[in-house]
Amino acid sequence: MAHHTGHSDDAQLAALGHEAELKRNFSPLSMLGLAFAILNSWTALSASLSLALPSGGPVAVIWGLITAGICNLCLAASLAEFLSAYPTAGGQYHWVAVISWKPWVPILSWITGWINVSGWIALVASGGLLGSQLIVGCISFYNASYEPQRWHQFLIYIAYNIVAFCINAFMNRLLPYVTKSAFVWSITGFVVISITLLACSSPNYSSGDFVYRAFINETGWPDGIAWLLGLLQAGLGLTGFDAVAHMIEEIPNASVEGPKIMIACVGIGVFTGFVFLTVLLFVAGNPEDVIESSAGPLLQIFLDATGSRGGSICLLIFPLICLLFATTSIMTTSSRMTYAFARDGGLPASRFFAKVHPSLELPLNSLYLTTALVVIFGCIFLGSSSAFNAIISASVVALGVSYAIPPAINCLRGRKMLPARAFVLPGLFGWIANLIGIAYVIVTTVLFLFPPDLPATGSNMNYCVVVFFIILIISIVQWFVDGRKNYKGPQVEIVGEGIIDPDSPNGYAGSRKSYEDGGEAEK
């Protein structure tokens, strides 16, 4: 049966205008491992506690995660419908091309593609940044006289990305095993750290009132806005679930398994994140000490709970290696996204970046591009840490915007634009999920452009808006230089009369008809 499914997957991809060049090496479990390694929720949430603790305190940490979790599940379910109908590595820009109004297809697809590609490349930088912060925190934890320099962090950041590049370039066939290991390692770390912290600090826990109701605001913003700004932490811990779409050409039975994995990775992320953050807050000592600690909030909480420096460092090994897995998986996805967009002519020198290396069986040139840009981002960090932080928050904003565009267009067109597919959000439920997801993206996109503290100065200014603006300017200039003439967008008319395959589990037959129905609806 596996062979048969592989055949119908490749035929479905051919109907979308692409030849199957990448091997379908990933099983559903290894793909879930990849998606979960990228969300890496409990690690990313705990490593970025410094975003939410001063900006709402425990209330922002716990209830912010629940809020962002529900909204991201709505977004994941909304995109899962598209993935089920059109399982192609292009993801959002391809779906936008399929459902947009005919005259607007090239420009809308182009902008979505550019936002998505830049969001993914910026996200690669986040793994190395969080990892280097934890390592520098470890050194100052053990050596009070150590003065952390930016270039120390820069070198650790480069090391993270070089290791990720080597795994991606030379161990492509082993990647499914790497991502399975990432999943097992992450869940093990989650369980081990939670049990250790609770056991070591028994019976001296913080009160439930502190964990679920304490509000801290050191930002200078009004309380409501401070709490909303704290959502950036949860946003970072739950973003990147579209990885499944960009890797979809590498799993069998894609249109059935892909949507399940996309929703499952967010669900597991919210659950593990909620439990882990609750544990951290129950064992945290004085919140002021945690916020001010030079070692970083996570290491300070480990020390408060265990009372042992050695024990704290041992526990920190789990998130450190999780972040290496995350960097590797994000780099894999980023290279596939870049490859897919280049394959459709969306990038400068598209032919070069759309090449698949014959013996390594992966888009090596796209991998080079991702790695080179991530190193350049690191050089920006040498000049200004706030500019680099802006790149990280811009990745969350850019990915969020790319998630909202396909369901927004589909809602504007009456949710009638998708063909028969395996995964369907029924009637009213589909509308509610789409609209909640779109509203969340609009609110957070505006808020994440605010400076984190008042009064805003040159050093604490949020440069995310500048980064996002630069991306838009480059994509618009590139559109007039090259895209307007050459970019037609991905192929949207299904070739032939759809693929009639009575044994196919994905119900893909008759797609041409549904496409034309959508066109009729438009007239």
Short mmCIF file of C-alpha atoms in Angstrom, two decimals:
data_model
loop_
_atom_site.label_atom_id
_atom_site.label_comp_id
_atom_site.label_asym_id
_atom_site.label_seq_id
_atom_site.Cartn_x
_atom_site.Cartn_y
_atom_site.Cartn_z
CA MET A 1 0.00 0.00 0.00
CA ALA A 2 2.93 2.32 0.82
CA HIS A 3 4.06 2.24 -2.79
CA HIS A 4 0.58 2.99 -4.04
CA THR A 5 0.24 5.97 -1.70
CA GLY A 6 3.62 7.29 -2.82
CA HIS A 7 2.44 7.08 -6.42
CA SER A 8 -0.77 9.02 -5.74
CA ASP A 9 1.25 11.64 -3.75
CA ASP A 10 3.59 12.18 -6.68
CA ALA A 11 0.66 12.30 -9.11
CA GLN A 12 -1.05 14.88 -6.91
CA LEU A 13 2.15 16.96 -6.87
CA ALA A 14 2.41 16.62 -10.67
CA ALA A 15 -1.17 17.91 -10.92
CA LEU A 16 0.01 20.98 -8.98
CA GLY A 17 2.66 21.50 -11.64
CA HIS A 18 5.73 20.12 -9.85
CA GLU A 19 7.89 17.09 -10.32
CA ALA A 20 8.62 15.07 -7.15
CA GLU A 21 12.35 15.76 -6.70
CA LEU A 22 12.68 15.15 -2.96
CA LYS A 23 12.52 11.64 -1.46
CA ARG A 24 9.59 10.86 0.87
CA ASN A 25 11.88 9.76 3.71
CA PHE A 26 9.85 11.01 6.67
CA SER A 27 7.27 8.91 8.53
CA PRO A 28 4.38 10.70 10.28
CA LEU A 29 6.22 10.29 13.62
CA SER A 30 9.52 11.73 12.32
CA MET A 31 7.58 14.63 10.74
CA LEU A 32 5.79 15.25 14.06
CA GLY A 33 9.27 15.21 15.65
CA LEU A 34 10.45 17.84 13.16
CA ALA A 35 7.38 20.05 13.72
CA PHE A 36 7.62 19.72 17.49
CA ALA A 37 11.38 20.36 17.45
CA ILE A 38 10.65 23.64 15.65
CA LEU A 39 7.88 24.77 17.98
CA ASN A 40 10.01 23.38 20.80
CA SER A 41 7.34 24.93 22.95
CA TRP A 42 8.35 24.22 26.55
CA THR A 43 12.00 25.08 25.81
CA ALA A 44 11.25 28.25 23.83
CA LEU A 45 8.69 29.37 26.42
CA SER A 46 11.05 28.82 29.35
CA ALA A 47 14.10 30.29 27.57
CA SER A 48 12.10 33.43 26.73
CA LEU A 49 10.57 33.98 30.20
CA SER A 50 12.33 37.35 30.31
CA LEU A 51 9.82 38.58 27.68
CA ALA A 52 6.69 37.95 29.75
CA LEU A 53 7.69 38.08 33.44
CA PRO A 54 8.24 41.87 33.54
CA SER A 55 5.30 42.36 31.16
CA GLY A 56 2.36 40.91 33.11
CA GLY A 57 4.14 38.39 35.35
CA PRO A 58 2.64 34.92 35.97
CA VAL A 59 -0.74 36.06 34.61
CA ALA A 60 0.87 36.84 31.24
CA VAL A 61 2.99 33.67 31.31
CA ILE A 62 0.14 31.22 32.01
CA TRP A 63 -2.99 32.86 30.60
CA GLY A 64 -1.05 34.40 27.70
CA LEU A 65 -0.06 30.86 26.68
CA ILE A 66 -3.67 29.64 26.87
CA THR A 67 -4.87 32.63 24.81
CA ALA A 68 -2.14 32.26 22.18
CA GLY A 69 -2.64 28.48 22.25
CA ILE A 70 -6.35 28.66 21.37
CA CYS A 71 -5.70 31.26 18.64
CA ASN A 72 -2.78 29.29 17.15
CA LEU A 73 -4.87 26.09 17.15
CA CYS A 74 -7.50 28.01 15.16
CA LEU A 75 -4.79 29.15 12.71
CA ALA A 76 -3.30 25.64 12.46
CA ALA A 77 -6.74 24.13 11.75
CA SER A 78 -7.42 26.85 9.15
CA LEU A 79 -4.13 26.12 7.33
CA ALA A 80 -4.61 22.35 7.69
CA GLU A 81 -7.58 22.62 5.31
CA PHE A 82 -5.35 24.22 2.67
CA LEU A 83 -2.62 21.65 3.26
CA SER A 84 -5.10 18.82 2.77
CA ALA A 85 -6.28 20.31 -0.54
CA TYR A 86 -2.86 21.37 -1.89
CA PRO A 87 0.04 19.47 -0.29
CA THR A 88 2.97 21.40 -1.81
CA ALA A 89 6.18 22.72 -0.19
CA GLY A 90 5.21 26.25 -1.23
CA GLY A 91 2.57 26.40 1.48
CA GLN A 92 0.98 29.80 2.02
CA TYR A 93 2.03 31.60 -1.19
CA HIS A 94 0.81 28.64 -3.28
CA TRP A 95 -2.56 28.54 -1.47
CA VAL A 96 -2.98 32.30 -1.89
CA ALA A 97 -2.38 31.90 -5.65
CA VAL A 98 -5.02 29.18 -5.88
CA ILE A 99 -7.82 31.05 -4.10
CA SER A 100 -7.17 34.73 -5.00
CA TRP A 101 -9.04 36.84 -7.53
CA LYS A 102 -7.47 36.20 -10.96
CA PRO A 103 -5.90 39.68 -11.57
CA TRP A 104 -4.39 39.72 -8.06
CA VAL A 105 -2.85 36.24 -8.08
CA PRO A 106 0.78 37.15 -8.93
CA ILE A 107 1.21 40.12 -6.57
CA LEU A 108 -0.59 38.57 -3.55
CA SER A 109 1.24 35.28 -3.98
CA TRP A 110 4.57 37.15 -4.38
CA ILE A 111 4.16 39.23 -1.21
CA THR A 112 3.02 36.19 0.83
CA GLY A 113 6.01 34.19 -0.43
CA TRP A 114 8.50 36.93 0.46
CA ILE A 115 7.02 37.43 3.94
CA ASN A 116 7.06 33.66 4.55
CA VAL A 117 10.62 33.09 3.29
CA SER A 118 12.02 35.98 5.32
CA GLY A 119 10.06 34.87 8.42
CA TRP A 120 11.61 31.41 8.22
CA ILE A 121 15.15 32.64 7.65
CA ALA A 122 14.79 35.03 10.61
CA LEU A 123 13.41 32.17 12.74
CA VAL A 124 16.59 30.12 12.13
CA ALA A 125 18.42 32.87 14.02
CA SER A 126 16.23 32.43 17.11
CA GLY A 127 17.57 28.96 18.00
CA GLY A 128 21.20 30.06 18.01
CA LEU A 129 20.32 33.28 19.85
CA LEU A 130 18.41 31.54 22.69
CA GLY A 131 21.10 28.83 22.89
CA SER A 132 23.94 31.36 23.08
CA GLN A 133 22.05 33.33 25.78
CA LEU A 134 21.70 30.18 27.91
CA ILE A 135 25.40 29.26 27.50
CA VAL A 136 26.63 32.78 28.35
CA GLY A 137 24.23 32.67 31.34
CA CYS A 138 25.87 29.38 32.46
CA ILE A 139 29.35 30.93 32.36
CA SER A 140 28.35 34.00 34.40
CA PHE A 141 26.48 31.64 36.77
CA TYR A 142 29.74 29.84 37.60
CA ASN A 143 32.10 32.77 37.36
CA ALA A 144 30.95 35.98 39.03
CA SER A 145 33.86 37.99 37.56
CA TYR A 146 33.01 36.99 33.96
CA GLU A 147 32.02 39.93 31.76
CA PRO A 148 29.95 38.59 28.84
CA GLN A 149 30.98 40.20 25.54
CA ARG A 150 28.80 40.32 22.44
CA TRP A 151 31.41 38.48 20.38
CA HIS A 152 31.34 35.53 22.83
CA GLN A 153 27.64 35.14 22.15
CA PHE A 154 28.25 35.67 18.42
CA LEU A 155 30.75 32.77 18.27
CA ILE A 156 28.38 30.40 20.11
CA TYR A 157 25.58 31.48 17.77
CA ILE A 158 27.77 30.74 14.70
CA ALA A 159 28.73 27.34 16.16
CA TYR A 160 25.03 26.42 16.58
CA ASN A 161 24.34 27.30 12.95
CA ILE A 162 27.42 25.53 11.55
CA VAL A 163 26.44 22.29 13.32
CA ALA A 164 22.87 22.66 12.00
CA PHE A 165 24.20 23.28 8.48
CA CYS A 166 26.46 20.19 8.56
CA ILE A 167 23.63 17.93 9.78
CA ASN A 168 21.35 19.30 7.03
CA ALA A 169 23.88 19.12 4.23
CA PHE A 170 25.62 15.82 4.90
CA MET A 171 23.14 13.77 6.92
CA ASN A 172 19.96 14.36 4.90
CA ARG A 173 19.04 10.65 4.90
CA LEU A 174 19.41 10.54 8.68
CA LEU A 175 17.22 13.63 9.25
CA PRO A 176 14.07 11.55 10.02
CA TYR A 177 16.05 9.79 12.80
CA VAL A 178 17.38 13.14 14.03
CA THR A 179 13.84 14.56 14.28
CA LYS A 180 12.50 11.42 16.03
CA SER A 181 15.37 11.75 18.52
CA ALA A 182 14.49 15.44 18.94
CA PHE A 183 10.92 14.52 19.88
CA VAL A 184 11.97 11.83 22.37
CA TRP A 185 14.71 14.06 23.87
CA SER A 186 12.32 17.00 24.24
CA ILE A 187 9.53 15.02 25.94
CA THR A 188 12.11 13.26 28.20
CA GLY A 189 13.62 16.60 29.18
CA PHE A 190 10.17 18.01 29.90
CA VAL A 191 9.32 15.09 32.24
CA VAL A 192 12.74 14.87 33.96
CA ILE A 193 13.03 18.62 34.66
CA SER A 194 9.41 18.91 35.88
CA ILE A 195 9.74 15.98 38.32
CA THR A 196 13.20 17.07 39.55
CA LEU A 197 12.13 20.66 40.23
CA LEU A 198 8.94 19.61 42.06
CA ALA A 199 10.78 16.99 44.14
CA CYS A 200 13.69 19.29 45.08
CA SER A 201 11.60 22.24 46.17
CA SER A 202 8.94 20.26 48.08
CA PRO A 203 7.19 21.50 50.23
CA ASN A 204 8.25 25.13 49.67
CA TYR A 205 6.08 25.97 46.67
CA SER A 206 4.76 29.37 45.65
CA SER A 207 1.03 29.80 46.29
CA GLY A 208 -1.53 28.97 43.61
CA ASP A 209 -2.63 32.58 43.97
CA PHE A 210 0.85 33.73 42.84
CA VAL A 211 1.06 31.24 39.94
CA TYR A 212 -2.37 31.92 38.44
CA ARG A 213 -3.23 35.45 39.59
CA ALA A 214 -0.08 37.52 40.34
CA PHE A 215 0.37 40.46 38.00
CA ILE A 216 3.73 42.22 37.56
CA ASN A 217 4.18 45.23 35.31
CA GLU A 218 7.61 46.81 35.01
CA THR A 219 7.18 48.06 31.44
CA GLY A 220 5.68 51.51 31.97
CA TRP A 221 2.75 50.56 29.70
CA PRO A 222 -0.82 50.41 31.08
CA ASP A 223 -1.58 46.96 32.54
CA GLY A 224 -3.74 45.74 29.64
CA ILE A 225 -1.15 46.61 26.98
CA ALA A 226 1.66 45.15 29.13
CA TRP A 227 -0.22 41.84 29.31
CA LEU A 228 -0.77 41.82 25.55
CA LEU A 229 2.94 42.57 24.95
CA GLY A 230 3.72 39.52 27.11
CA LEU A 231 1.97 37.43 24.43
CA LEU A 232 5.19 37.64 22.38
CA GLN A 233 6.61 34.90 24.62
CA ALA A 234 3.73 32.53 23.85
CA GLY A 235 3.85 33.61 20.20
CA LEU A 236 7.51 32.56 19.97
CA GLY A 237 6.77 29.21 21.63
CA LEU A 238 3.95 28.33 19.23
CA THR A 239 5.07 29.73 15.88
CA GLY A 240 6.44 27.70 12.98
CA PHE A 241 3.76 25.00 12.62
CA ASP A 242 3.66 25.64 8.85
CA ALA A 243 6.93 23.65 8.78
CA VAL A 244 4.73 20.64 8.03
CA ALA A 245 3.56 22.32 4.81
CA HIS A 246 7.08 23.13 3.59
CA MET A 247 8.25 19.56 4.31
CA ILE A 248 5.05 17.95 2.97
CA GLU A 249 6.71 16.63 -0.21
CA GLU A 250 8.85 14.38 1.99
CA ILE A 251 6.11 12.32 3.70
CA PRO A 252 3.82 9.66 2.20
CA ASN A 253 0.00 10.07 2.18
CA ALA A 254 0.61 13.80 2.54
CA SER A 255 -2.90 15.22 2.26
CA VAL A 256 -4.20 13.00 5.09
CA GLU A 257 -1.22 12.93 7.48
CA GLY A 258 -0.06 16.56 7.03
CA PRO A 259 -3.12 18.27 8.58
CA LYS A 260 -3.11 15.87 11.57
CA ILE A 261 0.58 16.61 12.29
CA MET A 262 0.08 20.37 11.92
CA ILE A 263 -2.67 20.48 14.55
CA ALA A 264 -1.05 17.87 16.83
CA CYS A 265 2.26 19.73 17.15
CA VAL A 266 0.47 22.90 18.35
CA GLY A 267 -1.72 20.86 20.75
CA ILE A 268 1.29 19.07 22.28
CA GLY A 269 3.11 22.42 22.47
CA VAL A 270 0.29 24.10 24.41
CA PHE A 271 -0.09 21.14 26.79
CA THR A 272 3.63 20.67 27.59
CA GLY A 273 4.15 24.45 27.73
CA PHE A 274 1.28 24.95 30.18
CA VAL A 275 2.45 22.17 32.51
CA PHE A 276 6.10 23.24 32.35
CA LEU A 277 5.46 26.95 32.96
CA THR A 278 3.13 26.07 35.87
CA VAL A 279 5.92 23.93 37.41
CA LEU A 280 8.48 26.74 36.94
CA LEU A 281 6.23 29.30 38.61
CA PHE A 282 5.40 26.98 41.53
CA VAL A 283 9.11 26.47 42.30
CA ALA A 284 10.33 30.01 41.46
CA GLY A 285 11.61 32.05 44.41
CA ASN A 286 11.24 35.81 44.53
CA PRO A 287 10.00 36.97 41.08
CA GLU A 288 12.18 40.13 41.28
CA ASP A 289 15.35 37.99 41.64
CA VAL A 290 14.27 35.84 38.72
CA ILE A 291 13.68 38.87 36.46
CA GLU A 292 16.96 40.59 37.48
CA SER A 293 19.22 37.49 37.47
CA SER A 294 22.37 37.78 35.32
CA ALA A 295 22.22 34.02 34.66
CA GLY A 296 18.79 34.40 33.02
CA PRO A 297 15.38 33.57 34.51
CA LEU A 298 15.42 29.85 33.67
CA LEU A 299 18.76 29.07 35.32
CA GLN A 300 17.81 31.20 38.35
CA ILE A 301 14.59 29.18 38.81
CA PHE A 302 16.57 25.91 38.52
CA LEU A 303 18.96 27.17 41.23
CA ASP A 304 16.09 28.33 43.49
CA ALA A 305 14.47 24.90 43.20
CA THR A 306 17.49 22.55 43.41
CA GLY A 307 19.85 24.66 45.52
CA SER A 308 22.71 23.18 43.49
CA ARG A 309 24.75 24.87 40.77
CA GLY A 310 25.88 21.55 39.27
CA GLY A 311 22.33 20.18 39.29
CA SER A 312 21.01 23.34 37.61
CA ILE A 313 23.58 23.09 34.79
CA CYS A 314 22.75 19.38 34.28
CA LEU A 315 19.07 20.24 33.88
CA LEU A 316 19.96 23.03 31.47
CA ILE A 317 21.60 20.50 29.11
CA PHE A 318 18.08 19.41 28.03
CA PRO A 319 16.96 22.81 26.69
CA LEU A 320 20.43 23.50 25.22
CA ILE A 321 20.31 20.36 23.07
CA CYS A 322 16.62 20.98 22.27
CA LEU A 323 17.65 24.36 20.84
CA LEU A 324 20.28 22.66 18.66
CA PHE A 325 17.62 20.25 17.34
CA ALA A 326 15.35 23.27 16.80
CA THR A 327 17.99 25.20 14.86
CA THR A 328 18.63 22.13 12.66
CA SER A 329 14.92 21.55 11.96
CA ILE A 330 14.18 25.23 11.30
CA MET A 331 17.12 25.37 8.88
CA THR A 332 15.77 22.27 7.07
CA THR A 333 12.35 23.88 6.71
CA SER A 334 13.73 27.28 5.72
CA SER A 335 15.81 25.70 2.93
CA ARG A 336 12.72 23.79 1.61
CA MET A 337 10.58 26.95 1.71
CA THR A 338 13.27 28.93 -0.15
CA TYR A 339 13.63 26.08 -2.67
CA ALA A 340 9.86 25.95 -3.29
CA PHE A 341 9.59 29.72 -3.83
CA ALA A 342 12.62 29.69 -6.15
CA ARG A 343 11.07 26.76 -8.07
CA ASP A 344 8.13 29.04 -8.87
CA GLY A 345 10.44 31.92 -9.84
CA GLY A 346 9.91 34.08 -6.74
CA LEU A 347 13.54 34.85 -5.85
CA PRO A 348 16.46 36.56 -7.60
CA ALA A 349 18.55 33.83 -9.33
CA SER A 350 15.63 31.45 -8.87
CA ARG A 351 17.06 28.74 -11.16
CA PHE A 352 20.17 28.51 -8.99
CA PHE A 353 18.25 28.23 -5.70
CA ALA A 354 15.73 25.74 -7.11
CA LYS A 355 18.42 23.13 -7.91
CA VAL A 356 18.33 19.84 -6.00
CA HIS A 357 21.81 18.40 -5.44
CA PRO A 358 21.90 15.05 -7.31
CA SER A 359 23.82 12.97 -4.77
CA LEU A 360 22.85 14.71 -1.51
CA GLU A 361 19.18 14.80 -2.65
CA LEU A 362 18.41 18.17 -1.08
CA PRO A 363 18.25 21.83 -2.22
CA LEU A 364 21.87 22.63 -1.23
CA ASN A 365 21.97 26.14 -2.77
CA SER A 366 18.90 27.18 -0.76
CA LEU A 367 20.60 25.79 2.34
CA TYR A 368 23.69 27.92 1.57
CA LEU A 369 21.48 31.00 1.20
CA THR A 370 19.72 30.41 4.55
CA THR A 371 23.03 29.85 6.36
CA ALA A 372 24.73 32.88 4.80
CA LEU A 373 21.85 35.19 5.76
CA VAL A 374 21.77 33.82 9.32
CA VAL A 375 25.50 34.55 9.67
CA ILE A 376 24.89 38.10 8.39
CA PHE A 377 22.11 38.51 11.01
CA GLY A 378 24.69 37.46 13.61
CA CYS A 379 26.99 40.26 12.42
CA ILE A 380 24.12 42.72 13.02
CA PHE A 381 24.06 41.45 16.62
CA LEU A 382 27.72 42.48 17.00
CA GLY A 383 26.58 46.02 16.24
CA SER A 384 23.33 46.13 18.22
CA SER A 385 21.52 43.55 20.31
CA SER A 386 18.20 45.41 19.97
CA ALA A 387 18.42 45.24 16.16
CA PHE A 388 18.99 41.49 16.40
CA ASN A 389 16.07 41.05 18.82
CA ALA A 390 14.00 42.93 16.25
CA ILE A 391 14.87 40.26 13.67
CA ILE A 392 13.59 37.57 16.06
CA SER A 393 10.29 39.35 16.76
CA ALA A 394 9.99 40.13 13.05
CA SER A 395 10.11 36.36 12.40
CA VAL A 396 7.07 35.84 14.68
CA VAL A 397 5.25 38.77 13.02
CA ALA A 398 6.13 37.68 9.46
CA LEU A 399 5.09 34.06 10.00
CA GLY A 400 1.86 35.21 11.71
CA VAL A 401 0.98 37.47 8.77
CA SER A 402 1.66 34.63 6.30
CA TYR A 403 -0.71 32.36 8.32
CA ALA A 404 -3.54 34.88 8.19
CA ILE A 405 -3.48 35.75 4.48
CA PRO A 406 -4.87 32.45 3.00
CA PRO A 407 -7.83 32.09 5.43
CA ALA A 408 -8.54 35.84 5.14
CA ILE A 409 -8.86 35.64 1.34
CA ASN A 410 -10.89 32.44 1.64
CA CYS A 411 -13.29 34.15 4.12
CA LEU A 412 -13.64 37.16 1.81
CA ARG A 413 -14.66 34.74 -0.93
CA GLY A 414 -17.23 32.98 1.24
CA ARG A 415 -15.02 29.99 2.23
CA LYS A 416 -15.93 28.37 -1.12
CA MET A 417 -12.49 28.25 -2.74
CA LEU A 418 -11.11 24.87 -1.66
CA PRO A 419 -11.74 21.63 -3.58
CA ALA A 420 -12.80 18.26 -2.13
CA ARG A 421 -10.21 17.28 0.49
CA ALA A 422 -9.57 14.87 3.36
CA PHE A 423 -9.60 17.48 6.16
CA VAL A 424 -12.58 19.85 6.35
CA LEU A 425 -13.61 22.32 9.07
CA PRO A 426 -17.42 22.03 9.08
CA GLY A 427 -19.64 25.08 8.42
CA LEU A 428 -19.84 27.52 11.32
CA PHE A 429 -16.85 25.99 13.08
CA GLY A 430 -14.69 26.79 10.03
CA TRP A 431 -15.79 30.43 10.05
CA ILE A 432 -15.14 30.79 13.80
CA ALA A 433 -11.65 29.19 13.58
CA ASN A 434 -10.69 31.34 10.59
CA LEU A 435 -11.92 34.60 12.14
CA ILE A 436 -10.34 34.00 15.58
CA GLY A 437 -7.01 33.19 13.91
CA ILE A 438 -7.13 36.27 11.67
CA ALA A 439 -8.10 38.58 14.58
CA TYR A 440 -5.24 37.23 16.72
CA VAL A 441 -2.72 37.93 13.94
CA ILE A 442 -4.00 41.49 13.43
CA VAL A 443 -3.83 42.32 17.17
CA THR A 444 -0.41 40.75 17.78
CA THR A 445 1.12 42.18 14.59
CA VAL A 446 0.28 45.70 15.76
CA LEU A 447 1.36 45.04 19.36
CA PHE A 448 4.66 43.32 18.61
CA LEU A 449 5.76 46.51 16.86
CA PHE A 450 5.49 48.47 20.13
CA PRO A 451 8.65 49.10 22.22
CA PRO A 452 8.73 46.62 25.17
CA ASP A 453 9.28 49.37 27.81
CA LEU A 454 8.38 53.01 28.29
CA PRO A 455 9.83 55.56 27.98
CA ALA A 456 11.08 54.43 24.54
CA THR A 457 14.73 55.29 23.91
CA GLY A 458 17.12 54.54 21.05
CA SER A 459 18.42 51.43 22.84
CA ASN A 460 15.11 49.83 23.93
CA MET A 461 13.20 50.85 20.80
CA ASN A 462 11.48 47.97 18.98
CA TYR A 463 13.18 47.86 15.57
CA CYS A 464 10.89 45.03 14.42
CA VAL A 465 8.84 47.54 12.42
CA VAL A 466 12.02 48.61 10.59
CA VAL A 467 12.95 45.00 9.76
CA PHE A 468 9.43 44.23 8.57
CA PHE A 469 9.36 47.40 6.50
CA ILE A 470 12.73 46.52 4.89
CA ILE A 471 11.36 43.07 3.89
CA LEU A 472 8.30 44.70 2.28
CA ILE A 473 10.42 47.32 0.45
CA ILE A 474 12.82 44.65 -0.92
CA SER A 475 9.92 42.47 -2.08
CA ILE A 476 8.14 45.41 -3.78
CA VAL A 477 11.35 46.64 -5.50
CA GLN A 478 12.12 43.08 -6.60
CA TRP A 479 8.55 42.83 -7.93
CA PHE A 480 9.05 45.83 -10.23
CA VAL A 481 12.57 44.73 -11.26
CA ASP A 482 11.79 41.09 -11.97
CA GLY A 483 8.53 39.70 -10.60
CA ARG A 484 6.07 41.77 -12.63
CA LYS A 485 7.54 40.42 -15.88
CA ASN A 486 8.50 36.88 -14.88
CA TYR A 487 6.48 35.74 -11.87
CA LYS A 488 3.19 34.09 -12.76
CA GLY A 489 2.78 32.40 -9.39
CA PRO A 490 2.55 28.63 -8.94
CA GLN A 491 0.34 26.64 -11.27
CA VAL A 492 -3.22 26.90 -10.00
CA GLU A 493 -5.34 25.23 -12.64
CA ILE A 494 -5.23 21.51 -11.95
CA VAL A 495 -3.76 19.67 -14.94
CA GLY A 496 -6.13 17.25 -16.69
CA GLU A 497 -9.40 16.41 -14.99
CA GLY A 498 -7.96 15.92 -11.52
CA ILE A 499 -6.61 12.52 -10.55
CA ILE A 500 -9.27 9.89 -10.43
CA ASP A 501 -7.95 7.24 -8.11
CA PRO A 502 -10.69 5.17 -6.48
CA ASP A 503 -8.27 3.74 -3.90
CA SER A 504 -6.81 7.08 -2.95
CA PRO A 505 -7.47 7.96 0.70
CA ASN A 506 -7.25 11.68 0.01
CA GLY A 507 -10.36 12.22 -2.07
CA TYR A 508 -8.48 14.22 -4.66
CA ALA A 509 -10.63 13.27 -7.61
CA GLY A 510 -12.71 16.00 -9.17
CA SER A 511 -10.46 18.87 -8.13
CA ARG A 512 -10.73 20.54 -11.54
CA LYS A 513 -14.50 20.67 -11.19
CA SER A 514 -14.28 22.26 -7.72
CA TYR A 515 -11.80 24.82 -9.00
CA GLU A 516 -14.20 25.77 -11.77
CA ASP A 517 -17.08 25.90 -9.28
CA GLY A 518 -15.01 28.35 -7.27
CA GLY A 519 -14.51 30.37 -10.42
CA GLU A 520 -18.25 30.24 -11.11
CA ALA A 521 -18.97 31.44 -7.60
CA GLU A 522 -16.71 34.39 -8.24
CA LYS A 523 -18.60 35.45 -11.37
#
